[in-house]
């Protein structure tokens, strides 16, 4: 498993940050690398909620696996290259004295063999850049 962690300090209350993250279908309104997003489920919040996101030529399906309001939102990502077994993004919202620390943790499972670990690191660089763009949004 390869784990990437990024964070950003935001000059906003944790409840404001959570409100943005919990509007799950609206990621395209604040993440510059997401061109389009929409719900795939009737549910609009909580575990099991799914959305489709368009990032360049890639269509991804993201399904919520953890929803702990107002602290943690975690979702699996499908539609990544088939050499990757799984990708999970976890957003953590933590209050600070001056606002909020927003952390984005990406876990990539490409397998245990050395070549698979190398692939995970390469994909990790691309996903890390995407994480930086989302955190800026």
mmCIF file of C-alpha atoms in Angstrom:
data_model
loop_
_atom_site.group_PDB
_atom_site.id
_atom_site.type_symbol
_atom_site.label_atom_id
_atom_site.label_comp_id
_atom_site.label_asym_id
_atom_site.label_seq_id
_atom_site.Cartn_x
_atom_site.Cartn_y
_atom_site.Cartn_z
ATOM 1 C CA UNK A 1 0.000 0.000 0.000
ATOM 2 C CA UNK A 2 1.295 3.447 -0.932
ATOM 3 C CA UNK A 3 -0.021 6.337 1.150
ATOM 4 C CA UNK A 4 0.134 10.002 0.176
ATOM 5 C CA UNK A 5 -0.797 12.731 2.602
ATOM 6 C CA UNK A 6 -1.321 16.396 1.851
ATOM 7 C CA UNK A 7 -2.794 19.159 3.991
ATOM 8 C CA UNK A 8 -3.719 22.795 3.829
ATOM 9 C CA UNK A 9 -4.606 25.351 6.470
ATOM 10 C CA UNK A 10 -7.864 27.082 5.608
ATOM 11 C CA UNK A 11 -9.120 30.371 6.989
ATOM 12 C CA UNK A 12 -12.630 29.037 7.616
ATOM 13 C CA UNK A 13 -14.492 27.251 10.383
ATOM 14 C CA UNK A 14 -14.515 23.437 10.271
ATOM 15 C CA UNK A 15 -18.299 23.491 9.751
ATOM 16 C CA UNK A 16 -17.843 25.627 6.613
ATOM 17 C CA UNK A 17 -15.214 23.240 5.249
ATOM 18 C CA UNK A 18 -17.419 20.238 6.010
ATOM 19 C CA UNK A 19 -20.355 21.887 4.250
ATOM 20 C CA UNK A 20 -18.287 22.108 1.055
ATOM 21 C CA UNK A 21 -17.033 18.516 1.301
ATOM 22 C CA UNK A 22 -20.444 17.102 2.196
ATOM 23 C CA UNK A 23 -22.064 18.579 -0.912
ATOM 24 C CA UNK A 24 -20.693 15.453 -2.517
ATOM 25 C CA UNK A 25 -21.956 16.023 -6.063
ATOM 26 C CA UNK A 26 -20.647 19.611 -6.195
ATOM 27 C CA UNK A 27 -16.911 18.804 -6.248
ATOM 28 C CA UNK A 28 -16.666 20.337 -9.724
ATOM 29 C CA UNK A 29 -17.604 23.735 -8.237
ATOM 30 C CA UNK A 30 -14.386 23.921 -6.182
ATOM 31 C CA UNK A 31 -11.916 21.337 -7.523
ATOM 32 C CA UNK A 32 -10.303 22.817 -10.664
ATOM 33 C CA UNK A 33 -9.321 19.400 -12.031
ATOM 34 C CA UNK A 34 -12.927 18.073 -11.997
ATOM 35 C CA UNK A 35 -14.915 19.057 -15.086
ATOM 36 C CA UNK A 36 -18.242 17.484 -14.161
ATOM 37 C CA UNK A 37 -19.819 15.521 -11.325
ATOM 38 C CA UNK A 38 -23.222 14.013 -10.594
ATOM 39 C CA UNK A 39 -24.867 11.564 -8.200
ATOM 40 C CA UNK A 40 -25.225 7.916 -9.146
ATOM 41 C CA UNK A 41 -27.341 7.060 -6.102
ATOM 42 C CA UNK A 42 -30.588 8.336 -4.644
ATOM 43 C CA UNK A 43 -28.749 8.918 -1.392
ATOM 44 C CA UNK A 44 -26.973 12.288 -1.260
ATOM 45 C CA UNK A 45 -25.000 11.745 1.949
ATOM 46 C CA UNK A 46 -23.578 8.982 4.083
ATOM 47 C CA UNK A 47 -21.953 5.621 3.430
ATOM 48 C CA UNK A 48 -22.905 4.169 0.053
ATOM 49 C CA UNK A 49 -23.461 7.504 -1.681
ATOM 50 C CA UNK A 50 -21.811 7.475 -5.102
ATOM 51 C CA UNK A 51 -20.918 10.113 -7.661
ATOM 52 C CA UNK A 52 -19.434 10.100 -11.145
ATOM 53 C CA UNK A 53 -16.659 12.613 -11.772
ATOM 54 C CA UNK A 54 -15.075 13.585 -15.067
ATOM 55 C CA UNK A 55 -11.358 14.391 -14.870
ATOM 56 C CA UNK A 56 -9.972 14.993 -18.331
ATOM 57 C CA UNK A 57 -10.738 11.890 -20.391
ATOM 58 C CA UNK A 58 -11.227 9.757 -17.267
ATOM 59 C CA UNK A 59 -14.630 9.011 -15.788
ATOM 60 C CA UNK A 60 -14.340 7.928 -12.160
ATOM 61 C CA UNK A 61 -16.914 6.539 -9.750
ATOM 62 C CA UNK A 62 -16.404 7.548 -6.128
ATOM 63 C CA UNK A 63 -18.352 5.731 -3.426
ATOM 64 C CA UNK A 64 -18.436 6.876 0.192
ATOM 65 C CA UNK A 65 -17.021 4.276 2.608
ATOM 66 C CA UNK A 66 -16.844 6.504 5.715
ATOM 67 C CA UNK A 67 -18.922 9.566 6.608
ATOM 68 C CA UNK A 68 -18.243 10.897 10.085
ATOM 69 C CA UNK A 69 -19.757 14.362 10.146
ATOM 70 C CA UNK A 70 -18.063 16.849 10.484
ATOM 71 C CA UNK A 71 -14.612 15.250 10.645
ATOM 72 C CA UNK A 72 -14.022 12.486 8.081
ATOM 73 C CA UNK A 73 -15.166 11.759 4.539
ATOM 74 C CA UNK A 74 -13.627 8.744 2.820
ATOM 75 C CA UNK A 75 -14.448 7.281 -0.581
ATOM 76 C CA UNK A 76 -13.182 4.571 -2.894
ATOM 77 C CA UNK A 77 -12.242 5.537 -6.445
ATOM 78 C CA UNK A 78 -13.064 3.265 -9.396
ATOM 79 C CA UNK A 79 -12.016 3.845 -12.983
ATOM 80 C CA UNK A 80 -8.284 4.116 -12.348
ATOM 81 C CA UNK A 81 -5.918 2.097 -14.577
ATOM 82 C CA UNK A 82 -6.465 -1.665 -14.128
ATOM 83 C CA UNK A 83 -2.923 -2.165 -12.778
ATOM 84 C CA UNK A 84 -4.163 -0.467 -9.596
ATOM 85 C CA UNK A 85 -6.192 -2.689 -7.260
ATOM 86 C CA UNK A 86 -7.768 0.136 -5.267
ATOM 87 C CA UNK A 87 -7.604 3.839 -4.462
ATOM 88 C CA UNK A 88 -9.204 5.497 -1.454
ATOM 89 C CA UNK A 89 -9.299 9.220 -0.648
ATOM 90 C CA UNK A 90 -9.893 10.328 2.936
ATOM 91 C CA UNK A 91 -10.606 13.934 3.855
ATOM 92 C CA UNK A 92 -10.062 14.931 7.485
ATOM 93 C CA UNK A 93 -11.236 18.249 8.904
ATOM 94 C CA UNK A 94 -9.494 19.409 12.088
ATOM 95 C CA UNK A 95 -10.075 22.703 13.946
ATOM 96 C CA UNK A 96 -7.046 24.923 14.576
ATOM 97 C CA UNK A 97 -6.639 28.200 16.420
ATOM 98 C CA UNK A 98 -6.863 30.146 13.159
ATOM 99 C CA UNK A 99 -9.351 28.068 11.175
ATOM 100 C CA UNK A 100 -9.160 24.514 9.885
ATOM 101 C CA UNK A 101 -6.517 21.999 8.878
ATOM 102 C CA UNK A 102 -7.808 20.037 5.896
ATOM 103 C CA UNK A 103 -5.942 16.796 5.282
ATOM 104 C CA UNK A 104 -6.307 14.590 2.201
ATOM 105 C CA UNK A 105 -4.912 11.070 2.480
ATOM 106 C CA UNK A 106 -4.761 8.881 -0.635
ATOM 107 C CA UNK A 107 -4.119 5.137 -0.324
ATOM 108 C CA UNK A 108 -3.090 3.235 -3.444
ATOM 109 C CA UNK A 109 -2.927 -0.553 -3.586
ATOM 110 C CA UNK A 110 -1.136 -1.883 -6.659
ATOM 111 C CA UNK A 111 0.091 -5.116 -5.111
ATOM 112 C CA UNK A 112 3.165 -6.331 -3.227
ATOM 113 C CA UNK A 113 5.665 -7.092 -5.964
ATOM 114 C CA UNK A 114 8.421 -4.524 -6.604
ATOM 115 C CA UNK A 115 7.130 -3.611 -10.060
ATOM 116 C CA UNK A 116 3.638 -3.101 -8.621
ATOM 117 C CA UNK A 117 5.044 -0.861 -5.884
ATOM 118 C CA UNK A 118 6.862 1.157 -8.541
ATOM 119 C CA UNK A 119 3.619 1.575 -10.478
ATOM 120 C CA UNK A 120 1.886 2.725 -7.283
ATOM 121 C CA UNK A 121 4.590 5.369 -6.737
ATOM 122 C CA UNK A 122 4.262 6.617 -10.320
ATOM 123 C CA UNK A 123 0.467 6.793 -10.099
ATOM 124 C CA UNK A 124 0.909 8.338 -6.648
ATOM 125 C CA UNK A 125 2.785 11.288 -8.124
ATOM 126 C CA UNK A 126 -0.122 12.015 -10.464
ATOM 127 C CA UNK A 127 -2.679 11.588 -7.712
ATOM 128 C CA UNK A 128 -0.577 13.752 -5.386
ATOM 129 C CA UNK A 129 -0.691 16.581 -7.918
ATOM 130 C CA UNK A 130 -4.471 16.130 -8.199
ATOM 131 C CA UNK A 131 -4.729 16.218 -4.390
ATOM 132 C CA UNK A 132 -2.818 19.505 -4.311
ATOM 133 C CA UNK A 133 -5.266 20.983 -6.843
ATOM 134 C CA UNK A 134 -8.269 19.839 -4.811
ATOM 135 C CA UNK A 135 -6.820 21.225 -1.579
ATOM 136 C CA UNK A 136 -6.272 24.600 -3.250
ATOM 137 C CA UNK A 137 -9.966 24.609 -4.199
#
